[in-house]
Amino acid sequence: MQTLANVIRMPTPLVVRGAASAGVLEVLRKGEELFAEGDAADWFYKVMTGAIRTSKLLSDGRRQIGAFHLAGEIFGLEAGEVHRFTAEALAGATVLAFRRTCLELSAHDSEALREEVLASAIRSLDRAQEHMLLLGRKTAQEKVAAFLLDMADRMLDGEGPFELPMSRSDIADYLGLTIETVSRTLSQFTRDSLIRLPAASRWIELCNLHALRQLNVS
């Protein structure tokens, strides 16, 4: 079984250890804010343990979650001078904070960091493009299937049940659905034997990957 303890809380080896681009370790409690929308984007971050969500409040008061960042992933690097989203810990989390200016250094360790940031940025761009398509063109079942496949791909090393770090409310705000729709869709997937939901509310097992993938590409 893949738990939060052994999936998203496993320390990720640092690529960069030199003084020129050493990160500052920050420990966050559940729900604690790392940065707010509009804060100066002088730092970017690598998740070491736990998970982070980035979100924005819309003009009508609704929350839109832009991304979930898991262990080993880099986030918070902006094109502009301020952050466009608010970042909060989904559960207890630790992150490494790096100054943006360290990417401008010529030291060898900074080059390694630049390469890691570039690779992470490409993956984030791919996910952002998929998220835009998901929000605009997919049905509720297609959205939930795509989300579950993405989480399994990022969290699982093999097969079996795993524990989602986010609530159904978080999932709903990420997919542009209501909590009720997310719950109904998960229940339907369970009845159709596409997934299994163990007793703990955030545990899930994908039982029919082929059917879920067919939904995702439909």
Short mmCIF file of C-alpha atoms in Angstrom, two decimals:
data_model
loop_
_atom_site.label_atom_id
_atom_site.label_comp_id
_atom_site.label_asym_id
_atom_site.label_seq_id
_atom_site.Cartn_x
_atom_site.Cartn_y
_atom_site.Cartn_z
CA MET A 1 0.00 0.00 0.00
CA GLN A 2 1.18 3.49 -0.84
CA THR A 3 0.60 5.87 2.08
CA LEU A 4 1.20 9.57 2.34
CA ALA A 5 4.09 8.65 4.62
CA ASN A 6 5.88 6.54 2.02
CA VAL A 7 4.77 8.25 -1.19
CA ILE A 8 4.69 12.02 -0.80
CA ARG A 9 6.65 12.30 2.43
CA MET A 10 9.76 10.51 1.29
CA PRO A 11 12.70 12.94 1.19
CA THR A 12 13.76 13.65 -2.37
CA PRO A 13 17.54 13.71 -2.95
CA LEU A 14 18.82 17.20 -3.63
CA VAL A 15 20.41 17.82 -6.97
CA VAL A 16 22.15 20.93 -5.69
CA ARG A 17 24.15 21.07 -2.47
CA GLY A 18 26.71 23.82 -3.04
CA ALA A 19 26.69 27.07 -1.08
CA ALA A 20 25.99 29.25 -4.13
CA SER A 21 22.48 27.90 -4.58
CA ALA A 22 21.72 26.16 -1.28
CA GLY A 23 18.05 26.14 -0.35
CA VAL A 24 16.50 27.28 2.92
CA LEU A 25 14.36 24.59 4.55
CA GLU A 26 10.86 25.67 5.61
CA VAL A 27 8.46 23.52 7.64
CA LEU A 28 4.71 24.08 7.13
CA ARG A 29 1.71 22.93 9.14
CA LYS A 30 -1.50 21.74 7.50
CA GLY A 31 -3.22 24.70 5.84
CA GLU A 32 -0.30 27.06 6.49
CA GLU A 33 0.32 29.66 3.81
CA LEU A 34 3.71 29.73 2.12
CA PHE A 35 3.02 32.79 -0.01
CA ALA A 36 -0.04 34.80 -1.04
CA GLU A 37 -1.24 36.03 -4.40
CA GLY A 38 0.47 39.36 -5.01
CA ASP A 39 3.49 38.66 -2.78
CA ALA A 40 6.90 39.42 -4.23
CA ALA A 41 8.16 36.38 -6.14
CA ASP A 42 11.74 36.57 -4.89
CA TRP A 43 11.85 32.87 -4.06
CA PHE A 44 10.87 29.60 -5.69
CA TYR A 45 10.43 26.25 -3.97
CA LYS A 46 11.02 22.51 -4.15
CA VAL A 47 8.67 20.22 -2.23
CA MET A 48 10.67 17.85 -0.06
CA THR A 49 7.86 16.18 1.89
CA GLY A 50 4.08 16.53 1.85
CA ALA A 51 2.09 18.40 -0.80
CA ILE A 52 1.28 22.01 -1.70
CA ARG A 53 -1.76 23.46 -3.46
CA THR A 54 -1.73 26.74 -5.37
CA SER A 55 -5.05 28.54 -5.71
CA LYS A 56 -6.72 31.81 -6.64
CA LEU A 57 -9.92 33.44 -5.36
CA LEU A 58 -12.19 34.44 -8.24
CA SER A 59 -14.16 37.69 -8.28
CA ASP A 60 -17.36 35.90 -7.19
CA GLY A 61 -15.65 34.36 -4.15
CA ARG A 62 -15.13 30.90 -5.60
CA ARG A 63 -11.74 29.23 -5.25
CA GLN A 64 -9.92 27.80 -8.26
CA ILE A 65 -7.02 25.48 -7.53
CA GLY A 66 -4.39 25.77 -10.22
CA ALA A 67 -2.10 22.90 -9.26
CA PHE A 68 -1.05 20.34 -6.68
CA HIS A 69 2.71 20.07 -6.11
CA LEU A 70 4.09 16.80 -4.75
CA ALA A 71 7.48 15.73 -3.38
CA GLY A 72 10.33 16.44 -5.76
CA GLU A 73 8.42 19.07 -7.75
CA ILE A 74 9.46 22.71 -8.14
CA PHE A 75 6.94 25.56 -8.10
CA GLY A 76 6.58 29.29 -7.47
CA LEU A 77 8.94 30.49 -10.20
CA GLU A 78 7.13 33.39 -11.89
CA ALA A 79 7.69 35.24 -15.15
CA GLY A 80 6.73 38.50 -13.40
CA GLU A 81 7.66 40.09 -10.09
CA VAL A 82 4.75 38.79 -7.98
CA HIS A 83 3.05 35.48 -7.32
CA ARG A 84 -0.19 34.91 -9.26
CA PHE A 85 -1.50 32.26 -6.85
CA THR A 86 -1.57 31.56 -3.12
CA ALA A 87 0.37 28.48 -1.95
CA GLU A 88 -0.69 26.44 1.10
CA ALA A 89 0.32 23.11 2.61
CA LEU A 90 -2.27 20.36 2.13
CA ALA A 91 -0.86 18.53 5.15
CA GLY A 92 2.38 18.91 7.07
CA ALA A 93 5.01 19.74 4.45
CA THR A 94 8.62 20.78 4.09
CA VAL A 95 9.96 22.81 1.19
CA LEU A 96 13.34 24.13 0.12
CA ALA A 97 13.26 27.83 -0.76
CA PHE A 98 15.69 29.15 -3.38
CA ARG A 99 16.28 32.78 -4.30
CA ARG A 100 15.50 33.53 -7.94
CA THR A 101 18.87 35.22 -8.22
CA CYS A 102 20.67 31.90 -7.67
CA LEU A 103 19.65 30.92 -11.21
CA GLU A 104 21.81 33.78 -12.49
CA LEU A 105 24.97 32.52 -10.79
CA SER A 106 27.68 30.92 -12.92
CA ALA A 107 28.72 28.30 -10.36
CA HIS A 108 28.54 24.62 -11.35
CA ASP A 109 25.92 23.85 -8.70
CA SER A 110 23.72 26.65 -10.05
CA GLU A 111 23.92 25.07 -13.50
CA ALA A 112 22.61 21.81 -12.04
CA LEU A 113 19.76 23.72 -10.40
CA ARG A 114 18.93 25.51 -13.66
CA GLU A 115 18.68 22.16 -15.43
CA GLU A 116 16.39 20.79 -12.73
CA VAL A 117 14.21 23.92 -12.82
CA LEU A 118 13.95 23.75 -16.63
CA ALA A 119 12.88 20.09 -16.56
CA SER A 120 10.32 20.84 -13.84
CA ALA A 121 9.01 23.87 -15.74
CA ILE A 122 8.43 21.76 -18.86
CA ARG A 123 6.50 19.17 -16.85
CA SER A 124 4.47 21.93 -15.17
CA LEU A 125 3.65 23.49 -18.54
CA ASP A 126 2.46 20.13 -19.86
CA ARG A 127 0.22 19.68 -16.80
CA ALA A 128 -1.10 23.24 -17.09
CA GLN A 129 -2.07 22.67 -20.73
CA GLU A 130 -3.83 19.42 -19.80
CA HIS A 131 -5.60 21.23 -16.97
CA MET A 132 -6.89 23.93 -19.33
CA LEU A 133 -8.27 21.29 -21.69
CA LEU A 134 -9.75 19.39 -18.76
CA LEU A 135 -11.57 22.47 -17.43
CA GLY A 136 -12.94 23.58 -20.75
CA ARG A 137 -13.80 20.50 -22.79
CA LYS A 138 -14.34 17.43 -20.63
CA THR A 139 -17.33 15.92 -18.85
CA ALA A 140 -17.33 15.29 -15.11
CA GLN A 141 -16.43 11.63 -15.58
CA GLU A 142 -13.62 12.50 -17.98
CA LYS A 143 -12.28 15.12 -15.57
CA VAL A 144 -12.24 12.78 -12.57
CA ALA A 145 -10.68 9.96 -14.61
CA ALA A 146 -7.93 12.27 -15.87
CA PHE A 147 -7.26 13.51 -12.35
CA LEU A 148 -7.00 10.02 -10.87
CA LEU A 149 -4.67 8.83 -13.63
CA ASP A 150 -2.44 11.88 -13.14
CA MET A 151 -2.25 11.37 -9.37
CA ALA A 152 -1.50 7.66 -9.75
CA ASP A 153 1.25 8.42 -12.27
CA ARG A 154 2.87 10.96 -9.94
CA MET A 155 2.40 9.14 -6.63
CA LEU A 156 2.60 5.41 -7.34
CA ASP A 157 5.70 3.34 -7.90
CA GLY A 158 3.92 0.33 -9.35
CA GLU A 159 0.34 -0.63 -8.57
CA GLY A 160 -1.92 -0.77 -5.54
CA PRO A 161 -3.93 1.57 -3.34
CA PHE A 162 -2.61 5.03 -2.55
CA GLU A 163 -3.65 7.89 -0.30
CA LEU A 164 -4.63 11.21 -1.87
CA PRO A 165 -3.26 14.23 0.03
CA MET A 166 -6.16 16.48 -0.99
CA SER A 167 -9.83 16.56 0.10
CA ARG A 168 -12.79 16.12 -2.21
CA SER A 169 -13.37 19.85 -1.87
CA ASP A 170 -9.85 20.43 -3.19
CA ILE A 171 -10.47 18.00 -6.06
CA ALA A 172 -13.72 19.80 -6.92
CA ASP A 173 -12.04 23.21 -6.95
CA TYR A 174 -9.25 21.85 -9.14
CA LEU A 175 -11.61 20.25 -11.66
CA GLY A 176 -14.21 23.04 -11.72
CA LEU A 177 -16.90 20.75 -10.28
CA THR A 178 -19.01 20.65 -7.13
CA ILE A 179 -18.13 18.36 -4.23
CA GLU A 180 -21.38 16.50 -4.85
CA THR A 181 -20.45 15.83 -8.47
CA VAL A 182 -17.00 14.55 -7.48
CA SER A 183 -18.55 12.25 -4.86
CA ARG A 184 -21.21 10.96 -7.29
CA THR A 185 -18.60 10.29 -9.95
CA LEU A 186 -16.34 8.39 -7.55
CA SER A 187 -19.34 6.35 -6.39
CA GLN A 188 -20.23 5.56 -10.02
CA PHE A 189 -16.65 4.52 -10.74
CA THR A 190 -16.80 2.24 -7.69
CA ARG A 191 -20.06 0.63 -8.85
CA ASP A 192 -18.54 0.12 -12.31
CA SER A 193 -15.44 -1.50 -10.72
CA LEU A 194 -13.14 1.14 -12.17
CA ILE A 195 -11.83 2.05 -8.72
CA ARG A 196 -11.96 0.78 -5.18
CA LEU A 197 -12.39 3.07 -2.19
CA PRO A 198 -11.08 1.46 1.01
CA ALA A 199 -12.52 2.47 4.37
CA ALA A 200 -10.27 5.50 4.85
CA SER A 201 -11.80 8.40 2.95
CA ARG A 202 -8.70 9.40 0.95
CA TRP A 203 -7.53 5.93 0.00
CA ILE A 204 -8.14 4.80 -3.55
CA GLU A 205 -7.12 1.99 -5.88
CA LEU A 206 -7.44 2.14 -9.67
CA CYS A 207 -8.82 -1.26 -10.70
CA ASN A 208 -9.47 -0.76 -14.43
CA LEU A 209 -6.79 1.45 -15.93
CA HIS A 210 -7.89 0.69 -19.48
CA ALA A 211 -11.43 1.97 -18.88
CA LEU A 212 -10.17 5.07 -17.07
CA ARG A 213 -7.78 5.82 -19.92
CA GLN A 214 -10.58 5.39 -22.43
CA LEU A 215 -12.60 7.98 -20.51
CA ASN A 216 -9.60 10.29 -20.42
CA VAL A 217 -9.14 10.26 -24.21
CA SER A 218 -12.83 10.32 -25.16
#
